[in-house]
PDB file of C-alpha atoms and ligand atoms in Angstrom:
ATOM      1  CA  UNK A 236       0.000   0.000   0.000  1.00 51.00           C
ATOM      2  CA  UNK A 237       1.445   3.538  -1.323  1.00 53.00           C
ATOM      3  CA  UNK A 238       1.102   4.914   2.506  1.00 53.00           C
ATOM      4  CA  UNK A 239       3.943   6.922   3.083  1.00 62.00           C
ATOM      5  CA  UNK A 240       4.404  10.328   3.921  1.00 73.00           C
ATOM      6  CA  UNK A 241       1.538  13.146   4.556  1.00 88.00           C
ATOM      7  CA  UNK A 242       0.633  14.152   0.899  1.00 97.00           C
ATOM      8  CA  UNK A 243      -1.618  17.384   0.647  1.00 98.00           C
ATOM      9  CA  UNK A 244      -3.863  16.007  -2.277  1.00 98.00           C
ATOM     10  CA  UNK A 245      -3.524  12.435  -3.293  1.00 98.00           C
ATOM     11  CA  UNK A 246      -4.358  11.792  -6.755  1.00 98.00           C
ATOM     12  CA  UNK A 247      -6.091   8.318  -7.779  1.00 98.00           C
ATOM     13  CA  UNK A 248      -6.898   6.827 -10.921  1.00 98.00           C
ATOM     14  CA  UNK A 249      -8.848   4.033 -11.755  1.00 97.00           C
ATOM     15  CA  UNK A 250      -6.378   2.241 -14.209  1.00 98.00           C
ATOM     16  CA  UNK A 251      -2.955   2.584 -15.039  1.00 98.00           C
ATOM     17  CA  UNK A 252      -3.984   3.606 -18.370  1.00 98.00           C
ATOM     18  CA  UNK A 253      -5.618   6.747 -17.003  1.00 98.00           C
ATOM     19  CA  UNK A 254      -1.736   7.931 -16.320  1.00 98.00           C
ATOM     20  CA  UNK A 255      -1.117   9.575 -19.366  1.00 98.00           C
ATOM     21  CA  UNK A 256      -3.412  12.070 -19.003  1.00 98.00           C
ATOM     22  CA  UNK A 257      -3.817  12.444 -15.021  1.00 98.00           C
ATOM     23  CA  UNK A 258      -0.210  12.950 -15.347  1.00 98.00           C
ATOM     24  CA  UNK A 259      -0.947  16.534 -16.154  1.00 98.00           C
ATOM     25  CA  UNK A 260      -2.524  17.226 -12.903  1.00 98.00           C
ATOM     26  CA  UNK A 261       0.665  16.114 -11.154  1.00 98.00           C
ATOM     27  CA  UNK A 262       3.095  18.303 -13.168  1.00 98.00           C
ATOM     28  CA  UNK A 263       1.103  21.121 -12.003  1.00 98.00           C
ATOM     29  CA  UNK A 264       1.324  20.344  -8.180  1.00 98.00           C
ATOM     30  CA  UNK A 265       4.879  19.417  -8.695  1.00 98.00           C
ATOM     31  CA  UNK A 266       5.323  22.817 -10.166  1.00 98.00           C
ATOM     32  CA  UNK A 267       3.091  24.348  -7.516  1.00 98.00           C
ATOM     33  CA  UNK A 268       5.048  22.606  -4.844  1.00 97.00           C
ATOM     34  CA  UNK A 269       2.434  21.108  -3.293  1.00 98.00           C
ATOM     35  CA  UNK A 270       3.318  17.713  -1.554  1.00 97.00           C
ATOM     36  CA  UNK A 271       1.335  15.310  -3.110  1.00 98.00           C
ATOM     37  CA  UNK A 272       0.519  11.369  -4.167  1.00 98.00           C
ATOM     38  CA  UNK A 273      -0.791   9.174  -7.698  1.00 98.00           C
ATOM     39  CA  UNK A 274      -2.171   6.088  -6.603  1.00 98.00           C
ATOM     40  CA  UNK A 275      -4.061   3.509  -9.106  1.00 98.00           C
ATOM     41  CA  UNK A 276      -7.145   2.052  -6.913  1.00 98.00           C
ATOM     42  CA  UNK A 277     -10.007   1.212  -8.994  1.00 98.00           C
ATOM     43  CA  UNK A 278     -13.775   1.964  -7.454  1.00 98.00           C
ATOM     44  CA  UNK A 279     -14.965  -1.792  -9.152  1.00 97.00           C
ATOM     45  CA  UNK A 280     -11.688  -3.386  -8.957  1.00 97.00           C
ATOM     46  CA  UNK A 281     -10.330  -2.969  -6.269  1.00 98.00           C
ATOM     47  CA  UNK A 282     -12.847  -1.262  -3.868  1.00 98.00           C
ATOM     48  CA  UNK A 283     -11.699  -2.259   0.015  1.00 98.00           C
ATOM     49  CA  UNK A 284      -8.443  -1.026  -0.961  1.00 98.00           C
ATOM     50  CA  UNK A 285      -9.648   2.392  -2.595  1.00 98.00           C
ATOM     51  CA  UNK A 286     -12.179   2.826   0.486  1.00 98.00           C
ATOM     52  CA  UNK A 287      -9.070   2.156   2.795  1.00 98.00           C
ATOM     53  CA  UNK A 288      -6.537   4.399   1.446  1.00 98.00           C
ATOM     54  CA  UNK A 289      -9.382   7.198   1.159  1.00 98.00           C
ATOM     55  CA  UNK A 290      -9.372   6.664   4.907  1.00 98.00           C
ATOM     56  CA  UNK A 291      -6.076   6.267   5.753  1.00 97.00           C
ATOM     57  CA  UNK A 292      -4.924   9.975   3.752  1.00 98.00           C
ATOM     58  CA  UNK A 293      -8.006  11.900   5.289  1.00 98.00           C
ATOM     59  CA  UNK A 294      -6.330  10.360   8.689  1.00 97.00           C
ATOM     60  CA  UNK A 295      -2.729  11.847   7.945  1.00 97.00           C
ATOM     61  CA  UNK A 296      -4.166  15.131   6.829  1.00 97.00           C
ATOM     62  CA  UNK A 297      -4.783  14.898   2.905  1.00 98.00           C
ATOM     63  CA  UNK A 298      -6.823  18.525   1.972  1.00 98.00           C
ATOM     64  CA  UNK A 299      -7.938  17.727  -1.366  1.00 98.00           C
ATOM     65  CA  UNK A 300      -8.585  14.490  -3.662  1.00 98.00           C
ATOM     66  CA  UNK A 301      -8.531  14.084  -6.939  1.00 99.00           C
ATOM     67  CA  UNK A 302     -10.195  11.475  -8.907  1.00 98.00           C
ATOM     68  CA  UNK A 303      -9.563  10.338 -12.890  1.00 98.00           C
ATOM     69  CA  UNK A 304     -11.591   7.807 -13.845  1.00 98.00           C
ATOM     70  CA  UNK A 305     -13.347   6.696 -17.392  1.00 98.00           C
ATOM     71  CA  UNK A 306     -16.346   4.847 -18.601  1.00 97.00           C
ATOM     72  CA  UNK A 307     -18.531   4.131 -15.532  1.00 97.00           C
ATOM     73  CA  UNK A 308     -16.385   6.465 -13.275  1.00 98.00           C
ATOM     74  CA  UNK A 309     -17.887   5.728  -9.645  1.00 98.00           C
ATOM     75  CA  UNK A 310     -14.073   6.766  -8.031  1.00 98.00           C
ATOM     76  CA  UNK A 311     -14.631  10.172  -7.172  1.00 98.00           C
ATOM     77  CA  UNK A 312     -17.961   9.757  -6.038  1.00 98.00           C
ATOM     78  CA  UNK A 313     -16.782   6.600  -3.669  1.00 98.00           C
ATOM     79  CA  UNK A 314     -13.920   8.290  -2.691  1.00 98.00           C
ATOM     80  CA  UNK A 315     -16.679  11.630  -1.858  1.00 98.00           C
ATOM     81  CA  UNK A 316     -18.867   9.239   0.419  1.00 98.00           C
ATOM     82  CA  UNK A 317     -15.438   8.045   2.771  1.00 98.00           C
ATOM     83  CA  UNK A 318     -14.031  11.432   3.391  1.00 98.00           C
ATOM     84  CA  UNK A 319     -15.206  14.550   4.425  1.00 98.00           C
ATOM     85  CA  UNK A 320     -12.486  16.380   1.935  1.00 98.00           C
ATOM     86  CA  UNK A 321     -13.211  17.853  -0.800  1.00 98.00           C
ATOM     87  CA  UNK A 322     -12.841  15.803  -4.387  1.00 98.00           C
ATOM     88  CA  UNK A 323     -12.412  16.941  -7.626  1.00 99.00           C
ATOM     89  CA  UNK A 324     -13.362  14.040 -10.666  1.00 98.00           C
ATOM     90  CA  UNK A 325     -11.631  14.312 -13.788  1.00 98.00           C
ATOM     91  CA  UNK A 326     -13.961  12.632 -16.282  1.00 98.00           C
ATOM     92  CA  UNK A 327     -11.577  10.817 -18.808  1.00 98.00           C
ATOM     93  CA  UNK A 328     -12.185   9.563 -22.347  1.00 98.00           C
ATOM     94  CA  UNK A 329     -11.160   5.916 -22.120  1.00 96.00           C
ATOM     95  CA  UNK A 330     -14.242   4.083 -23.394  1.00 97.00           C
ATOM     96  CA  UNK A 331     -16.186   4.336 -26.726  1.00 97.00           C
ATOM     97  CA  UNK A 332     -18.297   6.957 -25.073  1.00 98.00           C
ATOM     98  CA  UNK A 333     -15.403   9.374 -25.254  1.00 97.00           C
ATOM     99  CA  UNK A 334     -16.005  10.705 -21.796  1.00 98.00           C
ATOM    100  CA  UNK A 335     -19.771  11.614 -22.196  1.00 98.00           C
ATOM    101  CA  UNK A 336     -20.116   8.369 -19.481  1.00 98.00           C
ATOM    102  CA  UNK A 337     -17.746   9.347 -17.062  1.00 98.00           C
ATOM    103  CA  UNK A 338     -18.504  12.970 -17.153  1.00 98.00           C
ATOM    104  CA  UNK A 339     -22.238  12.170 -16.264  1.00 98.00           C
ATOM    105  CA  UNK A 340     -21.093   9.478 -13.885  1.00 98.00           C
ATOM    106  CA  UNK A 341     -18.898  12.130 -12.256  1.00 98.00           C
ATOM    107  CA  UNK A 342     -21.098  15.193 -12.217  1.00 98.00           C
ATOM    108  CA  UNK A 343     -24.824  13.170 -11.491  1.00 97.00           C
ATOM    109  CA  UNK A 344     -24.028  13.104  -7.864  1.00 97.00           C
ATOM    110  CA  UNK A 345     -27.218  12.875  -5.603  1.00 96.00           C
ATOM    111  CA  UNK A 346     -27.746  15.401  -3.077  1.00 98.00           C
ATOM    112  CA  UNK A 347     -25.746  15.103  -0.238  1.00 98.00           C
ATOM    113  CA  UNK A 348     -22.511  14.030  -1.290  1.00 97.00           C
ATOM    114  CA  UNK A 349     -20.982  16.665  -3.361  1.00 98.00           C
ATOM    115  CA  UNK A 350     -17.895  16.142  -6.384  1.00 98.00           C
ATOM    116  CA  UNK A 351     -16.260  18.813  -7.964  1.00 98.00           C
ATOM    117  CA  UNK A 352     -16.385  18.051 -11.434  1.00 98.00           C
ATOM    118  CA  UNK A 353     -13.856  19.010 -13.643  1.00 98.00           C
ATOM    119  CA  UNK A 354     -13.571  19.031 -17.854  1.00 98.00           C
ATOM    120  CA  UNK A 355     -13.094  15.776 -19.546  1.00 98.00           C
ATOM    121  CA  UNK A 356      -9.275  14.627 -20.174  1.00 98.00           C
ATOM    122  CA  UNK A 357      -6.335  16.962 -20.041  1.00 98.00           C
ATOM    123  CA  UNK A 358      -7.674  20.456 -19.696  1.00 98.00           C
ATOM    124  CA  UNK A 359      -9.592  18.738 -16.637  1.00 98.00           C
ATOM    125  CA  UNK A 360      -7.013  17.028 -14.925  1.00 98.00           C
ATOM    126  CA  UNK A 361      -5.115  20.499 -14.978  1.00 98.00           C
ATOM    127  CA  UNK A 362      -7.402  22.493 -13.752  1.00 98.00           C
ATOM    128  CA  UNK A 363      -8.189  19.770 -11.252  1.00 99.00           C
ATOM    129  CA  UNK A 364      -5.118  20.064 -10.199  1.00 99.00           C
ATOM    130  CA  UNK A 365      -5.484  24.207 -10.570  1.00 98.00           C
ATOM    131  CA  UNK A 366      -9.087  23.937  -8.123  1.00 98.00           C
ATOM    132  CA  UNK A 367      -6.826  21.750  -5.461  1.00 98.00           C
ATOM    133  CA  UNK A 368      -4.334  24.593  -5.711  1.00 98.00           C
ATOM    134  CA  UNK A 369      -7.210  27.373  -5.164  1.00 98.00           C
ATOM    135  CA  UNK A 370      -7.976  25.427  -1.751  1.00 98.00           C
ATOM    136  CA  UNK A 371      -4.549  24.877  -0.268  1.00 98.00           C
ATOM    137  CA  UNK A 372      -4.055  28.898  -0.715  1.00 98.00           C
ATOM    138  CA  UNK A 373      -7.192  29.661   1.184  1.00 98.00           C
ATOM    139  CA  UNK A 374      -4.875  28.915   4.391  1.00 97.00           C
ATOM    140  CA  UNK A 375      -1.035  28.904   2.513  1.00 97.00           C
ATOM    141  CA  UNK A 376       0.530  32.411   1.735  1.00 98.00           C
ATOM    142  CA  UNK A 377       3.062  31.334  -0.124  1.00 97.00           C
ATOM    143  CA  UNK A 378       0.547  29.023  -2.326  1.00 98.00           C
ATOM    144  CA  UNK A 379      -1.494  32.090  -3.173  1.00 98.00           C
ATOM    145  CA  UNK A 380       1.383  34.087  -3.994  1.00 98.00           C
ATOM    146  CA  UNK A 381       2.351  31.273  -6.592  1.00 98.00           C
ATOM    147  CA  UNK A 382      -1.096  31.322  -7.634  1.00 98.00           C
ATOM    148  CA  UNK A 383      -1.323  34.908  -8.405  1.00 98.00           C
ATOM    149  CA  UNK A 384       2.062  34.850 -10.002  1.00 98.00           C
ATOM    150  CA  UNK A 385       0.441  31.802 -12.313  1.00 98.00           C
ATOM    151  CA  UNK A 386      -2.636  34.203 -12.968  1.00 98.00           C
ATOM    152  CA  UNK A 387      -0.157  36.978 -14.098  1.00 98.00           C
ATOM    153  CA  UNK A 388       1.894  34.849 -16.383  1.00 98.00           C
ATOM    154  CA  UNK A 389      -1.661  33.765 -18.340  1.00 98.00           C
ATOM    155  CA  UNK A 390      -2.163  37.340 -18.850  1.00 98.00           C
ATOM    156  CA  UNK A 391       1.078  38.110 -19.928  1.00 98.00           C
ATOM    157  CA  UNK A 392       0.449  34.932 -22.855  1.00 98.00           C
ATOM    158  CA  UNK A 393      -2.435  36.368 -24.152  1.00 98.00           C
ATOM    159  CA  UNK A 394      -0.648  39.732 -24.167  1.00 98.00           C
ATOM    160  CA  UNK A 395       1.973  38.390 -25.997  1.00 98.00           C
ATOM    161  CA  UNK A 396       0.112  36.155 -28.429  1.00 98.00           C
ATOM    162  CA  UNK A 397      -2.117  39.419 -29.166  1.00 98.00           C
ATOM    163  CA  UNK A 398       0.350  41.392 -30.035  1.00 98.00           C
ATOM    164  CA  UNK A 399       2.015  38.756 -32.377  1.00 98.00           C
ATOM    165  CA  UNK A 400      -1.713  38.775 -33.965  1.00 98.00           C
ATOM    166  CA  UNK A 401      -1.398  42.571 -34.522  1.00 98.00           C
ATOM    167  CA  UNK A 402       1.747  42.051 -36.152  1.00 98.00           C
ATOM    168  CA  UNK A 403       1.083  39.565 -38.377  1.00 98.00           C
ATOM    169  CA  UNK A 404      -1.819  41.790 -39.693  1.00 97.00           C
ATOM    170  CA  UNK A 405      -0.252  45.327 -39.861  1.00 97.00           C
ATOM    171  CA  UNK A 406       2.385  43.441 -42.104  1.00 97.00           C
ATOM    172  CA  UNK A 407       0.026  41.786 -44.052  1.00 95.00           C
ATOM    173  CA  UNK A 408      -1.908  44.988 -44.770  1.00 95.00           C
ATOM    174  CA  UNK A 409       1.135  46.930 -45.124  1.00 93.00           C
ATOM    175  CA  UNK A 410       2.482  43.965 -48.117  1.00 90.00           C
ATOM    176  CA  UNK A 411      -0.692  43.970 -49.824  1.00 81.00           C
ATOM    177  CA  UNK A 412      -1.956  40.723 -48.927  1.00 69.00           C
ATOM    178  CA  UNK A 413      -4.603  41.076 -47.086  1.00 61.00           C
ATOM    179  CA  UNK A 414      -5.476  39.835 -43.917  1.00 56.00           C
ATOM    180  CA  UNK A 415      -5.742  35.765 -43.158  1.00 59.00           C
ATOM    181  CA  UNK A 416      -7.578  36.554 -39.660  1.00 61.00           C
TER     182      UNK A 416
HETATM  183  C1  RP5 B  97     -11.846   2.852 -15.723  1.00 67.50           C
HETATM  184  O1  RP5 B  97     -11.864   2.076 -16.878  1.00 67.50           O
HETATM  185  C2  RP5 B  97     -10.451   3.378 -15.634  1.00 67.50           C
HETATM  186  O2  RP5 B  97     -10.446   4.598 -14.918  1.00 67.50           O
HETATM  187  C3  RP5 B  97     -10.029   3.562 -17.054  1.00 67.50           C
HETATM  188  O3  RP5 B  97     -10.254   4.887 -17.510  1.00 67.50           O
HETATM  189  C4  RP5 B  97     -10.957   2.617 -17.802  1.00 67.50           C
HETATM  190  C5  RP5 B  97     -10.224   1.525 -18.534  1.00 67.50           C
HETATM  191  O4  RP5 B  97      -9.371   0.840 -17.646  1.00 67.50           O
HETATM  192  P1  RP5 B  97      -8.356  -0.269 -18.190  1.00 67.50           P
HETATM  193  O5  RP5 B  97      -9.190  -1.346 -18.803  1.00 67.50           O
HETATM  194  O6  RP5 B  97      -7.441   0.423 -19.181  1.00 67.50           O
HETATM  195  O7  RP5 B  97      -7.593  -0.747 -16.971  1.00 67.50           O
HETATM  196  O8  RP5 B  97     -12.189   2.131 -14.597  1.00 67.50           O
END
């Protein structure tokens, strides 16, 4: 059992396979430098153990949890009824459904027993990651300053990008060939 050390959000996934894409979430903790945990547990496989480790991390401290799961994705919801923290699902795409099954599986949560749901595949598990993030700072200075930093550094992209945009246009206009966008 992965039960070592006092991760502040422990990540699980319901296969292996979900990896490649929950992967995402971890690079942005790891860059956040939040302490944190992937752990494959499967809701239908391997359900004791999932319900156990959900335990064990609220025990040692865990704040947030994270959930990927495709097709029938009961994890985040199972992991939601063990422990009082909050969890964020991260709907993934791995069955013919595309995601459209584990999004509603995720999100359809009956009163009571609330999931954060994020977007289906990689733009979820980052922002999962993101939400998780958002939390820690509520009581972490030196998360929010990270986090505002982040914030500053999207605006500064779209600054940027913009004014390659303008560019590309004045020259455009300026050669004669009219604009492309
Ligand atoms: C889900 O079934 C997993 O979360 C995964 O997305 C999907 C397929 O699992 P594997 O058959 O690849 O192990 O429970």
């Amino acid at each position: 059992m992965p039960a070592r050390g006092n991760p502040s959000v422990v990540i699980f996934m319901g296969s292996d396979s979900d990896w490649a894409v929950m992967g995402k979430a971890a690079q942005v903790l790891e860059e956040f430098g939040v302490p944190h945990l992937a752990i494959v547990s499967s809701a239908h496989r391997s359900h004791d153990r999932t319900v156990r480790l959900a335990k064990l991390f609220t025990r040692r401290g865990t704040r947030v949890f994270i959930a990927g799961a495709g097709a029938a994705a009961q994890l985040a919801g199972m992991l939601a009824a063990v422990t009082p923290r909050p969890v964020i699902g991260v709907p993934l795409a791995s069955s013919p459904l595309a995601g459209i099954d584990s999004l509603l599986s995720t999100a359809q949560m009956p009163s009571g027993v609330p999931v954060a749901c994020a977007a289906i595949g990689e733009a979820g598990a980052k922002n999962a990651a993101l939400l998780a993030v958002q939390i820690l700072a509520l009581a972490d200075r030196r998360i929010e300053a990270r986090l505002l930093a982040y914030r500053e550094s999207l605006v500064r992209e779209v600054v940027r990008t913009d004014a390659r945009l303008q560019k590309e246009r004045r020259q455009r206009r300026s050669t004669g060939r009219g604009p492309r966008r």
